[in-house]
Amino acid sequence: MQGAERPGFTGVIDFHVHLPWRRRDPREAAEYLIREMDSAGVARAVVIAIEPSIALFKRHASPERVRKAAAEVLDYLVYLRIPGLREILFSPEDSIAEHERILLEHTRRSEEVLEAARHSGGRLIPVASYNPDLGVEGVLRKLKSGRYLGLKLYPTLHFCTPSERRLRPILDYLEEEEMILIVHTGCDPGIWEFPGLCEGARPKSLESIARKHPDLVIVIAHMGSYSALKPGIFFSEALEVIAKYDNVYADTSAVDPYLVEVAVDRVGYEKLLFGSDYPYVVGYTMRDAVEDILKLNIESKAKNAILRLNAERLLRRLGWC
Ligand SMILES: [Zn+2]
């Protein structure tokens, strides 16, 4: 069924999507993504690049370290809930090689996202990815080479903590240029399910940044809750940071709808941005994500704000609409 024929909410802004990884050509990926947006009533989407570093991954993910992180959380439930745990424990070398293959498959350079956005008639808004291989100077050059809404940092894939001193020139630049910082929070699939490997992705590490950069808009992706092992793992911590700092927002991508309701109750809806994380939640369409917000037991003005108005206000302030 076509989007236009479907009842429901239109004009949604999805603040967290990625290019479909099976469509390698950025223009083809943009067309595919726009068809998905049309079927979900999504008018515009923030498209985020993913740039891990294989060299850094190999330095950090030694078989010994990965086995130790797995062993720290080993119990029957964990064993059932983390796909591939058996391989990680019994043949970490093979598992690490498989992680490397997956990282390569899912890498999306910032330039590709920029190209996809260029061919979207203004419907896709590009966000660059931090890239440890480029270093701080290289990342700054990249940010200056095209018009991005902002930069995303993946403390899991990038084996870093956002408040590290060396990243400060990037944060200064984003703040000066009225660009945003999106930070992946919670855990991540595979070896990053182990708390020992996702400490850098705790929302509390954003506190000092929010304080030192009051004009920098920071978006806590996934509200600290991304985890198959412990869904909602750092959720309360995310709410504390959102409540405390005016410049800190959060997106709802891959967050359990129940937690979104709790967030509205505890911190209000003004700084919550709808995100689907399409196509990364397997078996879950952008339409499903929109409908999950519409089904929440919250006021309709809160739904309206989360699905569109909060993002619209932010994008207008930053010169994107
Ligand atoms: Zn994502």
Coordinates of C-alpha atoms and ligand atoms in Angstrom, one line a residue:
M1 CA 0.0 0.0 0.0
Q2 CA 1.3 3.5 -0.8
G3 CA 2.0 5.9 2.0
A4 CA -0.5 8.4 0.7
E5 CA -3.4 5.9 1.0
R6 CA -2.5 5.0 4.6
P7 CA -4.1 6.7 7.5
G8 CA -1.9 8.1 10.2
F9 CA 0.6 10.8 10.9
T10 CA 2.5 12.5 8.1
G11 CA 5.3 15.0 8.0
V12 CA 7.4 13.0 10.5
I13 CA 11.1 13.8 11.0
D14 CA 13.2 10.7 11.7
F15 CA 16.3 11.9 13.5
H16 CA 18.2 8.6 13.3
V17 CA 18.5 6.5 10.2
H18 CA 21.3 4.9 8.2
L19 CA 21.7 4.0 4.5
P20 CA 20.6 0.4 3.7
W21 CA 23.9 -1.5 3.7
R22 CA 22.9 -3.8 0.8
R23 CA 22.5 -0.9 -1.5
R24 CA 26.1 0.1 -1.9
D25 CA 25.5 2.9 -4.4
P26 CA 24.7 6.0 -2.4
R27 CA 22.1 7.3 -4.9
E28 CA 20.4 3.9 -5.0
A29 CA 20.5 3.7 -1.2
A30 CA 18.9 7.2 -1.0
E31 CA 16.1 6.1 -3.4
Y32 CA 15.4 3.0 -1.4
L33 CA 15.4 4.9 1.9
I34 CA 13.0 7.5 0.5
R35 CA 10.6 4.8 -0.5
E36 CA 10.7 3.5 3.0
M37 CA 10.1 7.1 4.3
D38 CA 7.1 7.5 2.0
S39 CA 5.5 4.4 3.3
A40 CA 5.9 5.6 6.9
G41 CA 4.8 9.2 6.4
V42 CA 8.3 10.4 7.1
A43 CA 9.1 13.7 5.4
R44 CA 12.8 14.1 6.3
A45 CA 15.4 11.9 7.9
V46 CA 18.8 12.5 9.5
V47 CA 21.1 10.0 7.9
I48 CA 24.1 9.0 9.9
A49 CA 27.5 7.7 8.6
I50 CA 29.3 4.7 10.2
E51 CA 33.1 4.7 10.1
P52 CA 34.7 2.2 12.4
S53 CA 38.5 1.6 12.3
I54 CA 39.6 -2.0 11.6
A55 CA 43.1 -1.2 12.8
L56 CA 41.8 0.2 16.1
F57 CA 39.5 -2.7 16.4
K58 CA 42.3 -5.2 16.0
R59 CA 44.4 -3.3 18.6
H60 CA 41.6 -3.4 21.2
A61 CA 39.7 -6.6 20.5
S62 CA 42.4 -9.2 21.3
P63 CA 41.2 -12.8 21.9
E64 CA 42.3 -12.5 25.6
R65 CA 40.4 -9.2 26.2
V66 CA 37.3 -10.4 24.5
R67 CA 37.3 -13.8 26.3
K68 CA 37.8 -12.0 29.6
A69 CA 34.9 -9.5 28.9
A70 CA 32.7 -12.5 28.0
A71 CA 33.7 -14.5 31.1
E72 CA 32.8 -11.5 33.4
V73 CA 29.1 -11.8 32.5
L74 CA 28.8 -15.5 32.0
D75 CA 25.7 -17.1 33.2
Y76 CA 22.9 -19.2 31.7
L77 CA 20.7 -16.2 30.6
V78 CA 23.6 -14.3 29.1
Y79 CA 24.5 -17.4 27.2
L80 CA 21.0 -17.6 25.7
R81 CA 20.7 -13.9 24.9
I82 CA 23.9 -13.0 23.1
P83 CA 24.0 -14.5 19.7
G84 CA 27.5 -15.9 19.0
L85 CA 28.6 -15.9 22.6
R86 CA 29.7 -19.6 22.2
E87 CA 32.0 -18.6 19.3
I88 CA 33.4 -15.6 21.3
L89 CA 34.3 -17.9 24.2
F90 CA 35.5 -21.0 22.4
S91 CA 37.1 -19.5 19.3
P92 CA 37.6 -15.8 19.9
E93 CA 40.0 -15.5 16.9
D94 CA 37.2 -16.6 14.5
S95 CA 34.7 -14.4 16.2
I96 CA 37.0 -11.4 15.9
A97 CA 37.5 -12.1 12.2
E98 CA 33.7 -12.2 11.8
H99 CA 33.3 -8.9 13.6
E100 CA 35.9 -7.4 11.3
R101 CA 33.9 -8.6 8.3
I102 CA 30.7 -7.1 9.7
L103 CA 32.4 -3.8 10.5
L104 CA 33.6 -3.6 6.9
E105 CA 30.2 -4.5 5.5
H106 CA 28.5 -1.8 7.5
T107 CA 31.0 1.0 7.1
R108 CA 29.3 4.0 5.4
R109 CA 31.7 6.9 4.8
S110 CA 30.5 10.4 5.6
E111 CA 31.1 11.3 1.9
E112 CA 28.6 8.5 0.8
V113 CA 26.0 9.9 3.2
L114 CA 26.6 13.4 1.8
E115 CA 26.2 12.1 -1.7
A116 CA 22.9 10.3 -0.8
A117 CA 21.6 13.6 0.7
R118 CA 22.6 15.6 -2.4
H119 CA 20.3 13.3 -4.4
S120 CA 17.3 13.4 -2.0
G121 CA 15.8 16.8 -2.9
G122 CA 16.4 18.0 0.7
R123 CA 14.8 15.0 2.4
L124 CA 17.9 13.5 3.8
I125 CA 20.1 15.4 6.2
P126 CA 23.7 14.1 6.4
V127 CA 25.6 13.5 9.6
A128 CA 29.3 12.6 9.4
S129 CA 31.0 9.9 11.5
Y130 CA 34.1 10.3 13.6
N131 CA 36.9 8.2 12.2
P132 CA 39.8 7.2 14.4
D133 CA 42.0 6.5 11.4
L134 CA 41.8 10.1 10.3
G135 CA 42.8 11.6 13.7
V136 CA 41.3 14.8 15.0
E137 CA 42.8 17.0 12.2
G138 CA 41.5 14.7 9.5
V139 CA 38.0 14.6 11.0
L140 CA 38.0 18.4 11.1
R141 CA 39.0 18.5 7.5
K142 CA 36.2 16.2 6.7
L143 CA 33.6 18.3 8.5
K144 CA 34.8 21.3 6.5
S145 CA 34.6 19.5 3.2
G146 CA 30.7 19.4 2.9
R147 CA 27.6 20.6 4.7
Y148 CA 26.8 18.2 7.5
L149 CA 24.3 18.7 10.3
G150 CA 26.8 17.3 12.7
L151 CA 29.0 14.4 13.7
K152 CA 28.3 11.1 15.3
L153 CA 30.7 9.4 17.8
Y154 CA 30.4 5.7 18.5
P155 CA 32.3 5.2 21.8
T156 CA 31.8 1.4 21.4
L157 CA 33.2 1.0 17.8
H158 CA 35.6 3.9 18.3
F159 CA 36.9 2.6 21.7
C160 CA 36.8 6.0 23.2
T161 CA 35.0 8.2 25.8
P162 CA 33.4 11.4 24.4
S163 CA 34.9 13.5 27.2
E164 CA 38.5 12.6 26.2
R165 CA 40.6 15.8 26.1
R166 CA 42.0 15.0 22.6
L167 CA 38.5 15.3 21.1
R168 CA 38.0 18.8 22.4
P169 CA 39.0 20.7 19.1
I170 CA 36.2 18.7 17.3
L171 CA 33.6 19.7 20.0
D172 CA 34.8 23.4 19.8
Y173 CA 34.4 23.3 16.0
L174 CA 30.9 21.8 16.2
E175 CA 29.8 24.3 18.8
E176 CA 31.2 27.3 16.8
E177 CA 29.6 26.2 13.5
E178 CA 26.2 25.4 15.1
M179 CA 26.5 21.7 14.3
I180 CA 25.3 18.9 16.5
L181 CA 27.0 16.0 18.3
I182 CA 25.2 12.7 18.3
V183 CA 26.6 10.0 20.6
H184 CA 25.8 6.3 20.5
T185 CA 24.9 5.2 24.1
G186 CA 24.3 1.9 25.7
C187 CA 25.9 -1.2 24.2
D188 CA 26.2 -2.6 20.7
P189 CA 25.8 -6.0 19.1
G190 CA 28.5 -8.7 19.3
I191 CA 31.4 -8.2 21.7
W192 CA 30.1 -4.7 22.7
E193 CA 27.3 -6.4 24.5
F194 CA 29.8 -7.0 27.3
P195 CA 29.7 -4.1 29.8
G196 CA 33.5 -4.3 30.0
L197 CA 33.6 -3.1 26.4
C198 CA 30.9 -0.4 26.4
E199 CA 31.8 1.7 29.4
G200 CA 32.7 4.7 27.1
A201 CA 29.1 4.8 25.9
R202 CA 27.6 5.7 29.2
P203 CA 25.5 8.9 29.1
K204 CA 27.3 10.3 32.2
S205 CA 30.4 10.8 30.1
L206 CA 28.5 13.5 28.3
E207 CA 28.0 15.6 31.4
S208 CA 31.3 17.5 31.3
I209 CA 30.9 18.1 27.6
A210 CA 27.4 19.5 28.0
R211 CA 28.7 21.8 30.8
K212 CA 31.8 23.0 28.9
H213 CA 30.0 23.5 25.6
P214 CA 26.6 25.1 26.5
D215 CA 25.9 26.0 22.9
L216 CA 26.6 22.6 21.5
V217 CA 23.5 20.5 20.9
I218 CA 24.2 17.0 22.0
V219 CA 21.8 14.1 21.1
I220 CA 22.0 11.0 23.2
A221 CA 21.2 8.3 20.7
H222 CA 19.2 5.3 22.0
M223 CA 18.7 7.1 25.4
G224 CA 21.5 5.0 27.0
S225 CA 19.3 1.9 26.6
Y226 CA 20.8 -0.1 23.7
S227 CA 21.5 -3.6 24.9
A228 CA 20.2 -7.1 24.2
L229 CA 21.7 -8.3 27.4
K230 CA 20.2 -5.7 29.7
P231 CA 17.7 -3.5 27.7
G232 CA 17.7 0.0 29.2
I233 CA 21.1 -0.6 30.7
F234 CA 22.0 3.2 31.1
F235 CA 18.5 4.6 30.7
S236 CA 18.3 6.3 34.1
E237 CA 21.6 7.9 33.6
A238 CA 20.5 9.3 30.2
L239 CA 17.4 10.9 31.8
E240 CA 19.6 12.5 34.5
V241 CA 21.8 14.2 31.9
I242 CA 18.8 15.3 29.7
A243 CA 17.0 16.8 32.7
K244 CA 20.1 18.6 33.9
Y245 CA 21.3 20.3 30.7
D246 CA 19.3 22.4 28.3
N247 CA 21.5 21.5 25.4
V248 CA 21.1 17.7 25.7
Y249 CA 18.5 15.9 23.7
A250 CA 17.8 12.2 23.1
D251 CA 16.4 10.1 20.3
T252 CA 14.0 7.2 20.6
S253 CA 15.8 4.9 18.2
A254 CA 15.8 1.2 19.3
V255 CA 14.4 2.3 22.6
D256 CA 11.6 0.1 24.1
P257 CA 8.3 2.1 23.8
Y258 CA 7.7 1.6 27.5
L259 CA 10.9 3.5 28.2
V260 CA 9.9 6.3 26.0
E261 CA 6.7 6.7 28.1
V262 CA 8.8 6.7 31.2
A263 CA 11.1 9.4 29.7
V264 CA 8.1 11.6 28.8
D265 CA 6.9 11.2 32.4
R266 CA 10.2 12.0 34.0
V267 CA 11.8 14.7 31.8
G268 CA 9.0 15.9 29.5
Y269 CA 8.7 15.5 25.8
E270 CA 10.4 18.8 24.6
K271 CA 13.8 17.3 24.0
L272 CA 12.9 13.8 22.7
L273 CA 13.4 13.2 19.0
F274 CA 11.8 10.4 17.1
G275 CA 14.3 8.0 15.6
S276 CA 13.8 4.6 13.9
D277 CA 17.4 3.4 13.5
Y278 CA 16.2 2.0 10.1
P279 CA 17.4 -0.4 8.8
Y280 CA 19.2 -1.7 11.9
V281 CA 16.4 -3.1 13.9
V282 CA 15.8 -6.4 12.1
G283 CA 12.2 -7.0 11.1
Y284 CA 11.1 -3.5 12.2
T285 CA 10.1 -1.0 9.6
M286 CA 10.2 2.8 9.8
R287 CA 6.4 2.6 9.8
D288 CA 6.5 0.2 12.8
A289 CA 8.6 2.8 14.7
V290 CA 6.2 5.6 13.9
E291 CA 3.2 3.5 15.0
D292 CA 5.0 2.6 18.2
I293 CA 5.1 6.3 19.1
L294 CA 1.5 6.8 18.1
K295 CA 0.4 3.9 20.4
L296 CA 2.1 5.4 23.5
N297 CA 0.0 6.3 26.4
I298 CA 0.9 10.0 26.3
E299 CA -0.9 13.2 25.3
S300 CA -1.3 13.7 21.6
K301 CA 0.6 17.0 21.7
A302 CA 3.6 15.0 23.1
K303 CA 3.4 12.6 20.2
N304 CA 3.3 15.4 17.8
A305 CA 6.3 17.0 19.4
I306 CA 8.4 13.8 19.4
L307 CA 7.5 12.8 15.8
R308 CA 7.9 16.3 14.3
L309 CA 7.9 19.5 16.1
N310 CA 10.9 19.1 18.4
A311 CA 13.1 18.2 15.4
E312 CA 11.6 20.9 13.3
R313 CA 12.4 23.5 15.9
L314 CA 15.9 22.3 16.2
L315 CA 16.6 22.0 12.5
R316 CA 15.2 25.6 12.0
R317 CA 17.5 26.9 14.7
L318 CA 20.5 25.3 13.0
G319 CA 19.5 26.5 9.5
W320 CA 18.2 23.3 8.0
C321 CA 14.6 24.3 7.4
Ligands
ZN1 ZN 22.0 3.8 14.5

